[in-house]
Amino acid sequence: MTEYRPTIAAVPLGVHRPLWSVMIPTYQCARYLAHTLHAVLCQDPGPDAMQIEVVDDHSTDDPETVTRDVGRGRVGFFRQPANVGHARNFETCLYRSRGHLVHLLHGDDGVRDAFYATMEGAFQTAPSIGAAFCRQIITDADGNWVHISPLEQEESGVIEGWLDHIASGQRLQTPAMVVRREVYERLGGFDRRLTWTEDWEMWVRIAKHFPVWYEPAPLALYRVHSQSSSGRQINTAETIRDVRRAIEIIRGYLPAERADALARQAIHATAHAAIRRGRRFAASGVRAAARAHAYEAVRTEASPSVIAGAARVMLATLLPARRPSEAP
Amino acid sequence: MIPTYNCADYLAHTLRSVLHQDPGPDAMQIEVVDDRSERDDPERVVRDVGGGRVSFFRQPTNVGHVRNFNTCLERARGRLVHLLHGDDAVLAGFYDAMAVPFRENSDIGAAFCRTIYMDERGHWTSFSPLLRSGRRVLSDALALMATRQPAQPPSVVVRRDVYEQLGGFDPRFRTCAEDWEMYARIAAHYAIWYEPAPLALYRRRPHSLTGRGIRDGQNARDARLAIETYRRHDPALPPDVTRQARELAALWMLMVARGARDARDDVAWLRQMWEAIRTSRSRPVLGRLVRESAAQTRAVARRPALDRPHGASA
């Protein structure tokens, strides 16, 4: 274990171990939390089989009341003494989990009926897998379904060629993933150098050491809203710098003969994602964020297509805003 | 009411999705109305999956899908009619969610939810666009129905007395758009309720693109007929609604042309391009027409000399 990867100790002997640990990290998302808790409690197999706990990163919007009202004593609550950032809060979730299967479910995301039964079936069918994930539905702030994640494989089962696939770019959201606690005990927790892509790095690390199962049914819900931690960090393009750090870490997990090609794919995809985001910021008149993304795109990959795309974004920030309300 | 025609492979899935939320025979009639399928045996599926709960009616001869839908309406005894094609399905909670608006508001003639599109194997591919956030009566339902096609058949529930008042599906439609015309007709006379949850599953099958009507342009004639019919239903319809409806229809024909390009059906491609330009010459239509022509030129140029669409025999 390196200095960047926290050690996740085994659960002490004598502590009751349920099959499931549903760990629910929260930060300023109390208004969505009731919905998240309902989705879990609808399929609750009881406290002997499932630990359910909210781990709050020192929010000011009182998730404890929601947990008490909706959870009625069934859901545990832990509050960080000070705000530690979402990656470190995930780490606390892992420390506090006691079950064999850990599900990290953000307090603004959700699961559909039969998520837990279906995912449990995967670990029964293939006990050697380290993790399993399902297809995801992306929702807007109000919970309306907007998109669906790409279909990775037609049938449920161990996913072929997963290491190369996941190493070439982030392609899934945390609520879709269930990991055996033992895997975290062996590989360590989320990498502390990362603030936004810690989940991606973890999925690649797991893919390097264990088979991973895919369930094509879309059973997890991922909410995109401006208050989410991804929403806040996106404005400064810090996310793009974080992806670059993750790519460098991930390179070390890959077989030498494919490492460069896969890293290049990830870099290319990241640069183009930065341009797309920059273009959206420019179109909505958020100029500083648009420019920050143009710079980061070129820093990520100085290829002709990226430079041309970045130049267009910069140019767009000089034009008058399209919406009159955004005009200076 | 579940109309079927040569789709028995999917029917078990359709029936199970309904039977899972079956409130019992006193509250729900479930019936398969088969248009004399010749390639498969839907009656056996009904017997195996329905277990006596689902009744079965077979047309004495093949009557075409529009007349088969009308047979469904005639045979329906319930107050709320759901026409669920034998290859589509509903999600859990569909019937509960769709019954509520009719109980709460007696003006509502029809209600529809968002649609989940699925492929041949039942994998979800996308959701129909979100029109409004929140469940509500649509204040601009007629314009919405005329200028987009927001509702796919499995997502729509209609009061039976609405069909009694307005009549059934128009049998002049031979390939498509009979549903589009019906929803606009209902919207012209009744309030329409919108449920933003996607609770209905609509199957898109690739071969539906190559069906009859694509090569001879019948699909385009049907679409234009639907637009003409609205105008007659509601003479007060603003002209830009008709214009937008024609644009929507033309863009759809260009989408069909794109499918024909992928299938290398050059006759169908040309027909759809021609029908699109006959239907609308709006700027988005012309733009896409140019791009589609360029794409077809590139696609044809890439074809190996021996790999012609109707291939010369070796």
XYZ file of C-alpha atoms in Angstrom:
642
model
C 0.000 0.000 0.000
C 1.405 3.429 -0.869
C 1.159 6.600 1.156
C -1.662 7.785 -1.146
C -3.877 4.784 -0.642
C -5.491 4.484 2.738
C -5.439 1.026 4.273
C -8.894 -0.447 4.700
C -8.541 -2.830 7.629
C -10.518 -6.050 7.813
C -13.645 -5.943 9.970
C -12.615 -7.105 13.471
C -13.634 -10.620 14.454
C -16.792 -10.767 16.488
C -18.427 -7.816 14.732
C -21.665 -8.845 13.021
C -21.184 -8.756 9.259
C -24.251 -8.301 7.062
C -24.033 -9.204 3.378
C -24.568 -5.586 2.286
C -23.184 -2.218 3.306
C -25.085 0.585 1.655
C -22.982 3.619 2.493
C -24.576 6.936 1.593
C -22.151 9.878 1.442
C -23.884 13.267 1.550
C -22.889 16.885 1.169
C -25.503 19.636 0.809
C -28.011 17.304 -0.821
C -30.539 16.810 1.983
C -33.417 17.718 -0.356
C -32.701 14.622 -2.440
C -31.804 12.327 0.429
C -35.358 11.236 1.265
C -35.748 9.933 -2.281
C -32.433 8.043 -2.082
C -33.316 6.491 1.270
C -36.792 5.440 0.076
C -35.256 3.692 -2.927
C -33.026 1.625 -0.628
C -35.599 0.985 2.091
C -38.100 -0.344 -0.493
C -35.769 -3.298 -0.993
C -34.427 -3.557 2.561
C -33.773 -7.192 3.503
C -33.466 -6.204 7.188
C -30.567 -5.157 9.452
C -29.062 -8.655 9.609
C -28.523 -8.629 5.852
C -27.907 -4.943 5.168
C -26.133 -2.068 6.874
C -27.520 1.299 5.727
C -25.650 4.389 6.848
C -25.519 8.044 5.864
C -22.007 9.538 6.128
C -22.312 13.298 5.999
C -19.428 15.577 5.075
C -20.431 18.317 7.523
C -23.366 19.700 5.498
C -25.322 22.712 6.650
C -28.680 21.502 5.301
C -29.437 18.992 8.067
C -29.415 15.518 6.518
C -29.696 14.108 10.036
C -33.352 15.142 10.275
C -34.103 13.540 6.893
C -32.324 10.368 7.972
C -34.322 10.283 11.209
C -37.665 11.031 9.530
C -37.303 8.626 6.622
C -35.033 6.046 8.222
C -37.049 5.725 11.479
C -34.085 4.231 13.307
C -33.231 1.800 10.511
C -30.558 4.025 8.922
C -27.321 4.920 10.737
C -25.954 8.454 10.651
C -22.367 9.663 10.957
C -21.267 13.257 10.599
C -17.692 14.336 9.845
C -16.421 16.727 12.545
C -15.249 19.029 9.730
C -15.685 19.113 5.930
C -13.132 16.719 4.388
C -14.049 16.734 0.675
C -15.974 14.030 -1.114
C -13.060 11.676 -1.845
C -12.080 11.563 1.842
C -15.711 11.156 2.785
C -15.832 8.062 0.535
C -12.840 6.793 2.488
C -14.773 7.174 5.739
C -17.640 5.228 4.140
C -15.262 2.339 3.459
C -13.858 2.421 7.017
C -17.313 2.344 8.517
C -18.695 -0.409 6.282
C -19.090 -3.852 7.877
C -20.768 -5.838 5.089
C -19.238 -8.125 2.498
C -20.549 -6.112 -0.463
C -20.105 -2.345 -0.398
C -22.408 -0.040 -2.330
C -21.452 3.646 -2.314
C -24.659 5.490 -3.090
C -24.421 9.306 -3.140
C -27.193 10.989 -1.221
C -28.573 12.474 -4.439
C -28.515 9.290 -6.545
C -30.805 6.287 -6.470
C -31.450 2.664 -7.347
C -34.395 1.011 -9.047
C -36.322 -1.961 -7.704
C -34.360 -5.208 -7.645
C -30.943 -3.523 -7.715
C -29.729 -5.356 -4.612
C -31.234 -8.739 -5.485
C -29.829 -8.608 -9.017
C -26.335 -7.560 -7.962
C -26.302 -10.137 -5.179
C -27.069 -12.755 -7.828
C -23.932 -11.740 -9.737
C -21.680 -12.414 -6.731
C -23.415 -15.751 -6.114
C -23.038 -16.842 -9.734
C -19.398 -15.756 -10.013
C -17.799 -15.704 -6.555
C -14.390 -14.782 -7.997
C -15.486 -11.356 -9.215
C -14.194 -8.340 -7.341
C -16.949 -5.978 -8.413
C -20.157 -5.772 -10.430
C -21.876 -2.848 -12.098
C -25.088 -2.248 -13.977
C -26.244 0.164 -16.651
C -27.153 3.654 -15.428
C -29.900 6.158 -16.033
C -28.813 9.803 -15.878
C -31.461 12.131 -14.448
C -31.811 15.901 -14.231
C -32.080 17.845 -10.972
C -35.802 17.051 -10.705
C -35.248 13.331 -11.160
C -36.521 13.188 -14.757
C -34.758 10.484 -16.729
C -32.615 12.081 -19.447
C -30.061 9.618 -20.831
C -28.959 6.067 -20.467
C -25.328 4.950 -20.266
C -23.974 2.983 -23.251
C -24.679 -0.736 -23.380
C -21.328 -2.382 -22.633
C -22.343 -5.973 -23.290
C -25.600 -7.657 -24.398
C -25.776 -10.294 -21.659
C -25.070 -10.162 -17.960
C -21.776 -11.801 -17.051
C -18.073 -11.179 -16.543
C -17.181 -8.368 -18.905
C -14.538 -9.165 -21.513
C -11.572 -6.862 -22.099
C -12.700 -4.640 -19.257
C -9.260 -3.395 -18.151
C -8.497 -1.866 -21.558
C -11.973 -0.494 -21.871
C -12.186 1.237 -18.509
C -8.559 2.408 -18.714
C -9.259 4.321 -21.922
C -11.857 6.553 -20.238
C -14.333 6.898 -17.385
C -17.613 5.360 -18.495
C -19.720 4.679 -15.459
C -21.145 6.372 -12.417
C -20.498 5.342 -8.828
C -24.046 4.270 -7.838
C -23.872 1.507 -10.465
C -20.885 -0.211 -8.827
C -20.839 -2.808 -6.042
C -17.444 -3.927 -4.699
C -16.513 -6.731 -2.325
C -15.096 -5.175 0.854
C -12.235 -7.657 0.693
C -11.150 -6.012 -2.570
C -10.755 -2.654 -0.818
C -8.900 -4.450 1.993
C -6.450 -5.865 -0.550
C -6.072 -2.883 -2.885
C -6.535 0.013 -0.465
C -9.040 2.860 -0.560
C -9.489 5.741 -3.011
C -6.261 7.461 -4.093
C -5.806 10.644 -2.021
C -4.111 12.534 -4.838
C -7.382 12.639 -6.748
C -10.349 14.860 -5.964
C -12.720 14.137 -8.832
C -11.593 10.987 -10.644
C -10.900 8.870 -7.573
C -13.714 6.521 -8.578
C -12.341 5.975 -12.103
C -8.850 5.197 -10.779
C -10.404 2.696 -8.389
C -12.414 0.928 -11.094
C -9.256 0.538 -13.192
C -7.281 -0.738 -10.192
C -9.985 -3.315 -9.510
C -10.115 -4.304 -13.204
C -6.380 -4.998 -13.087
C -6.722 -7.474 -10.220
C -10.202 -9.003 -10.453
C -12.832 -10.039 -12.978
C -15.712 -7.542 -13.090
C -19.369 -8.398 -13.761
C -21.719 -6.429 -15.988
C -25.485 -6.282 -15.646
C -27.193 -4.707 -18.699
C -30.397 -3.827 -16.827
C -30.369 -0.108 -15.975
C -30.861 -0.305 -12.210
C -28.876 2.705 -10.951
C -29.852 6.376 -11.182
C -27.287 9.178 -11.348
C -28.488 12.733 -10.816
C -26.785 15.664 -12.538
C -27.429 19.040 -10.927
C -25.471 22.256 -10.497
C -24.999 21.743 -6.755
C -23.349 18.328 -7.090
C -19.629 18.245 -6.296
C -18.946 17.543 -9.950
C -21.043 20.593 -10.851
C -18.956 22.843 -8.579
C -15.528 21.656 -9.667
C -16.400 21.740 -13.353
C -16.428 25.551 -13.400
C -12.705 25.859 -12.771
C -11.590 23.067 -15.132
C -9.950 21.493 -12.058
C -11.712 18.327 -13.170
C -9.613 18.205 -16.342
C -6.354 18.529 -14.367
C -7.587 15.766 -12.107
C -8.307 13.469 -15.063
C -4.706 14.011 -16.249
C -3.373 13.027 -12.827
C -5.548 9.909 -12.912
C -4.331 8.969 -16.405
C -0.727 9.060 -15.180
C -1.550 6.831 -12.208
C -3.546 4.418 -14.354
C -0.735 4.093 -16.891
C 1.179 2.168 -14.233
C -1.532 -0.527 -14.051
C -1.443 -1.389 -17.719
C 0.679 -3.957 -19.516
C 3.712 -2.088 -20.920
C 2.915 -2.911 -24.538
C -0.559 -1.335 -24.366
C -0.039 1.358 -21.722
C 0.925 4.179 -24.089
C -1.838 3.526 -26.603
C -4.534 3.369 -23.915
C -3.220 6.474 -22.145
C -3.234 8.322 -25.462
C -6.871 7.347 -26.017
C -7.786 8.606 -22.562
C -5.849 11.859 -23.113
C -7.512 12.409 -26.472
C -10.987 11.793 -25.056
C -10.272 14.133 -22.122
C -9.076 16.978 -24.341
C -12.163 16.738 -26.519
C -14.428 16.546 -23.485
C -12.776 19.772 -22.245
C -13.506 21.488 -25.560
C -17.125 20.358 -25.568
C -17.576 21.687 -22.061
C -15.781 24.918 -22.984
C -18.142 25.367 -25.909
C -21.164 24.923 -23.644
C -19.795 27.465 -21.158
C -19.099 29.930 -23.966
C -22.615 29.489 -25.323
C -24.144 30.231 -21.929
C -21.879 33.243 -21.375
C -19.735 31.784 -18.550
C -16.579 33.058 -20.199
C -13.923 32.458 -17.551
C -14.920 28.804 -17.303
C -14.966 28.507 -21.117
C -11.412 29.852 -21.378
C -10.178 27.710 -18.501
C -11.404 24.670 -20.406
C -9.782 25.782 -23.661
C -6.420 26.150 -21.881
C -6.757 22.801 -20.183
C -7.690 21.087 -23.436
C -4.471 22.260 -25.083
C -2.439 21.378 -21.998
C -3.945 17.898 -22.141
C -3.259 17.227 -25.814
C -1.610 19.717 -28.156
C -2.905 18.127 -31.355
C -4.145 20.123 -34.375
C -7.791 19.234 -33.788
C -7.632 20.189 -30.109
C -5.819 23.466 -30.794
C -8.374 24.343 -33.462
C -11.242 23.469 -31.108
C -9.705 25.488 -28.264
C -9.213 28.472 -30.576
C -12.901 28.350 -31.508
C -13.860 28.322 -27.841
C -11.614 31.339 -27.142
C -13.082 33.158 -30.123
C -16.596 32.403 -28.943
C -15.847 34.058 -25.589
C -15.000 37.304 -27.421
C -18.308 37.421 -29.290
C -21.304 39.113 -27.699
C -23.267 36.688 -25.538
C -26.143 35.037 -27.376
C -28.586 35.647 -24.584
C -29.262 39.320 -23.918
C -29.399 38.739 -20.155
C -25.791 37.534 -20.232
C -24.479 40.613 -22.061
C -21.976 42.772 -20.138
C -56.100 -4.367 -25.814
C -53.084 -5.986 -27.412
C -53.012 -5.988 -31.227
C -50.561 -8.483 -32.739
C -49.259 -9.366 -36.159
C -46.289 -11.698 -36.533
C -44.743 -10.651 -33.249
C -45.349 -13.716 -31.063
C -41.650 -13.790 -30.041
C -42.148 -10.576 -28.117
C -45.675 -11.226 -26.893
C -44.681 -13.143 -23.750
C -42.686 -10.125 -22.544
C -45.605 -7.813 -23.321
C -48.116 -9.996 -21.485
C -45.918 -10.470 -18.424
C -45.390 -6.721 -18.122
C -49.187 -6.324 -17.914
C -49.917 -9.376 -15.753
C -47.384 -8.196 -13.130
C -49.685 -5.287 -12.385
C -52.997 -7.072 -12.988
C -55.664 -5.751 -10.595
C -57.940 -8.692 -11.482
C -60.627 -9.339 -14.136
C -63.159 -7.045 -12.452
C -60.875 -4.049 -12.926
C -59.072 -4.931 -16.161
C -59.921 -6.616 -19.458
C -56.805 -8.062 -21.121
C -57.239 -9.286 -24.676
C -54.949 -10.107 -27.568
C -56.432 -9.214 -30.974
C -54.459 -10.953 -33.680
C -54.513 -9.780 -37.285
C -54.269 -13.334 -38.577
C -50.508 -13.760 -38.067
C -49.168 -16.324 -40.492
C -45.559 -16.602 -39.346
C -46.191 -17.521 -35.705
C -48.785 -18.647 -33.208
C -49.758 -15.900 -30.737
C -52.635 -18.028 -29.402
C -50.192 -20.474 -27.881
C -48.264 -17.675 -26.172
C -51.539 -16.296 -24.803
C -52.433 -19.737 -23.453
C -48.975 -20.399 -21.953
C -48.363 -16.993 -20.402
C -51.937 -15.828 -19.873
C -53.029 -18.956 -18.052
C -56.708 -18.272 -18.835
C -56.524 -14.652 -17.660
C -55.944 -13.214 -21.152
C -58.573 -13.667 -23.856
C -57.746 -14.126 -27.516
C -59.492 -12.983 -30.683
C -58.304 -13.753 -34.195
C -59.384 -11.821 -37.282
C -60.998 -14.159 -39.850
C -58.715 -12.597 -42.495
C -55.785 -10.202 -42.372
C -57.310 -6.700 -42.204
C -54.225 -4.476 -41.843
C -53.011 -2.837 -38.669
C -55.328 0.185 -38.690
C -58.513 -1.930 -38.916
C -57.092 -4.290 -36.340
C -56.698 -1.336 -33.952
C -60.346 -0.476 -34.576
C -61.362 -4.041 -33.750
C -59.487 -3.539 -30.472
C -61.534 -0.410 -29.756
C -64.805 -2.177 -30.641
C -64.024 -5.121 -28.391
C -62.872 -2.937 -25.478
C -65.357 -2.902 -22.591
C -63.378 -0.846 -20.064
C -63.715 2.873 -19.445
C -60.001 3.484 -20.137
C -58.475 1.932 -23.252
C -54.780 1.125 -23.544
C -53.669 -0.107 -26.986
C -50.481 -1.983 -26.284
C -48.832 -3.435 -29.400
C -47.754 -7.036 -28.972
C -44.065 -6.119 -29.201
C -44.157 -3.193 -26.744
C -44.456 -3.267 -22.948
C -45.091 -1.227 -19.813
C -43.015 -0.697 -16.676
C -44.308 -1.519 -13.206
C -46.625 1.231 -12.005
C -47.926 2.209 -15.458
C -51.609 1.454 -14.822
C -51.672 3.023 -11.355
C -49.992 6.207 -12.551
C -52.167 6.519 -15.656
C -55.489 5.929 -13.893
C -54.972 8.764 -11.398
C -55.457 11.774 -13.716
C -58.798 10.414 -15.006
C -60.067 10.034 -11.443
C -59.004 13.542 -10.500
C -60.149 15.437 -13.567
C -63.199 14.555 -15.626
C -62.180 16.818 -18.559
C -59.232 14.652 -19.470
C -59.716 12.655 -22.656
C -56.299 11.057 -22.825
C -53.121 10.754 -20.794
C -49.655 9.828 -21.899
C -46.307 9.237 -20.251
C -42.770 9.400 -21.630
C -41.508 6.471 -23.681
C -38.441 4.294 -23.301
C -37.175 3.149 -26.703
C -35.761 -0.348 -26.830
C -34.031 -2.400 -29.489
C -34.961 -5.766 -30.882
C -33.434 -7.560 -27.922
C -35.185 -5.413 -25.349
C -32.161 -3.287 -24.401
C -33.138 0.301 -23.713
C -31.643 2.805 -26.151
C -33.069 6.229 -25.203
C -35.980 8.145 -23.684
C -38.492 10.366 -25.452
C -37.761 14.036 -24.748
C -39.026 15.639 -21.560
C -41.798 18.073 -22.560
C -42.572 19.475 -19.115
C -41.257 18.788 -15.650
C -44.072 17.694 -13.373
C -47.305 15.779 -14.036
C -49.964 18.096 -15.403
C -52.566 18.922 -18.018
C -50.801 20.178 -21.152
C -52.079 23.640 -21.966
C -50.782 23.534 -25.547
C -51.508 19.886 -26.295
C -52.813 20.346 -29.831
C -49.798 22.310 -31.049
C -47.501 19.831 -29.300
C -49.257 16.838 -30.813
C -49.280 18.394 -34.264
C -45.737 19.685 -34.338
C -43.967 16.790 -32.671
C -44.965 13.250 -32.101
C -44.410 13.200 -28.361
C -46.498 10.094 -27.666
C -45.836 6.571 -28.876
C -48.830 4.179 -28.817
C -47.875 2.181 -25.681
C -47.598 5.415 -23.672
C -51.175 6.576 -24.353
C -54.380 5.826 -22.425
C -57.704 7.123 -23.816
C -61.204 7.183 -22.341
C -63.420 4.849 -24.339
C -66.172 7.460 -24.636
C -63.670 9.727 -26.409
C -63.424 7.133 -29.172
C -67.235 6.879 -29.096
C -67.450 10.630 -29.691
C -64.615 11.057 -32.192
C -64.613 7.709 -33.993
C -61.849 5.176 -34.426
C -58.612 5.228 -36.391
C -58.906 6.501 -39.958
C -58.511 3.513 -42.346
C -57.188 5.762 -45.132
C -53.832 5.562 -43.351
C -52.104 2.542 -44.772
C -48.598 2.520 -43.291
C -48.312 4.984 -40.431
C -49.430 8.271 -38.850
C -52.912 6.981 -37.936
C -51.898 7.304 -34.284
C -50.459 10.775 -34.813
C -53.732 11.896 -36.410
C -55.764 10.332 -33.595
C -53.809 12.068 -30.803
C -54.143 15.420 -32.510
C -57.887 14.790 -32.997
C -58.244 14.044 -29.287
C -56.140 17.071 -28.342
C -58.423 19.295 -30.429
C -61.423 18.264 -28.303
C -60.227 17.232 -24.832
C -57.654 18.035 -22.175
C -54.525 15.870 -22.321
C -52.582 14.817 -19.252
C -48.805 14.466 -19.275
C -46.857 12.123 -17.019
C -43.102 12.804 -17.246
C -42.099 9.396 -15.872
C -41.099 7.032 -18.696
C -43.389 4.074 -18.013
C -43.973 2.694 -21.515
C -41.538 0.676 -23.629
C -41.604 1.047 -27.414
C -39.651 -1.393 -29.542
C -37.840 -0.084 -32.608
C -37.112 -2.840 -35.056
C -34.686 -2.319 -37.928
C -36.843 -4.094 -40.494
C -39.692 -1.728 -39.814
C -37.725 0.774 -41.913
C -37.708 -1.480 -44.940
C -41.431 -2.230 -44.754
C -43.945 -1.430 -47.423
C -44.505 2.208 -48.079
C -40.900 3.324 -47.786
C -40.030 2.658 -51.421
C -43.264 3.958 -52.920
C -43.610 6.934 -50.580
C -46.872 5.788 -48.975
C -45.445 6.762 -45.571
C -45.069 10.348 -46.797
C -48.603 10.417 -48.217
C -49.895 9.153 -44.872
C -47.987 11.816 -42.946
C -49.284 14.590 -45.208
C -52.808 13.223 -44.912
C -52.514 13.431 -41.118
C -51.493 17.095 -41.333
C -54.350 17.887 -43.724
C -56.785 16.162 -41.402
C -55.770 18.314 -38.430
C -56.366 21.433 -40.426
C -59.901 20.247 -41.117
C -60.471 19.299 -37.482
C -59.444 22.710 -36.298
C -59.635 25.463 -38.915
C -58.354 27.884 -36.294
C -55.031 26.064 -36.128
C -52.336 28.726 -36.673
C -50.516 28.308 -40.019
C -47.134 27.987 -38.324
C -48.382 24.855 -36.531
C -49.042 23.239 -39.912
C -45.677 24.458 -41.159
C -43.928 22.946 -38.154
C -45.851 19.713 -38.580
C -44.701 19.484 -42.221
C -41.134 20.183 -41.142
C -41.330 17.444 -38.518
C -42.716 14.999 -41.086
C -39.966 15.896 -43.589
C -37.236 15.456 -40.969
C -38.694 12.048 -40.198
C -38.529 11.115 -43.910
C -34.876 12.172 -43.928
C -34.331 9.879 -40.950
C -35.936 7.063 -42.932
C -33.645 7.979 -45.863
C -30.692 7.658 -43.540
C -31.873 4.175 -42.585
C -32.232 3.349 -46.287
C -28.646 4.552 -46.830
C -27.432 2.180 -44.105
C -29.470 -0.632 -45.649
C -28.123 0.307 -49.130
C -31.637 0.605 -50.475
C -31.040 3.341 -53.053
C -34.603 3.302 -54.399
C -36.036 3.913 -50.958
C -33.358 6.526 -50.267
C -34.217 8.554 -53.365
C -37.936 8.246 -52.733
C -37.634 9.506 -49.153
C -35.400 12.426 -50.169
C -37.922 13.427 -52.814
C -40.861 13.095 -50.438
C -39.022 15.163 -47.816
C -38.519 18.071 -50.174
C -42.140 17.822 -51.331
C -43.284 17.992 -47.732
C -41.221 20.900 -46.409
C -38.511 23.264 -47.587
C -37.673 24.800 -44.222
C -34.081 25.636 -43.466
C -33.419 22.647 -41.144
C -34.912 20.330 -43.767
C -32.773 21.744 -46.584
C -29.669 21.648 -44.375
C -30.170 18.033 -43.507
C -31.059 17.207 -47.104
C -27.692 18.554 -48.247
C -25.818 16.665 -45.534
C -27.700 13.460 -46.280
C -26.910 13.766 -50.007
C -23.236 14.234 -49.230
C -23.271 11.227 -46.913
C -24.971 9.073 -49.552
C -22.403 10.153 -52.169
C -19.582 9.157 -49.830
C -21.296 5.881 -48.951
C -21.782 4.928 -52.595
C -18.175 5.851 -53.436
C -16.933 3.567 -50.669
C -18.850 0.568 -51.960
C -16.659 -2.109 -53.530
C -17.426 -2.444 -57.247
C -18.798 -5.981 -56.892
C -20.871 -5.256 -53.827
C -23.910 -3.708 -55.470
C -27.139 -3.518 -53.516
C -28.850 -6.187 -55.593
C -25.489 -7.862 -56.255
C -24.587 -9.280 -59.632
C -24.478 -13.038 -59.381
C -20.982 -14.467 -59.186
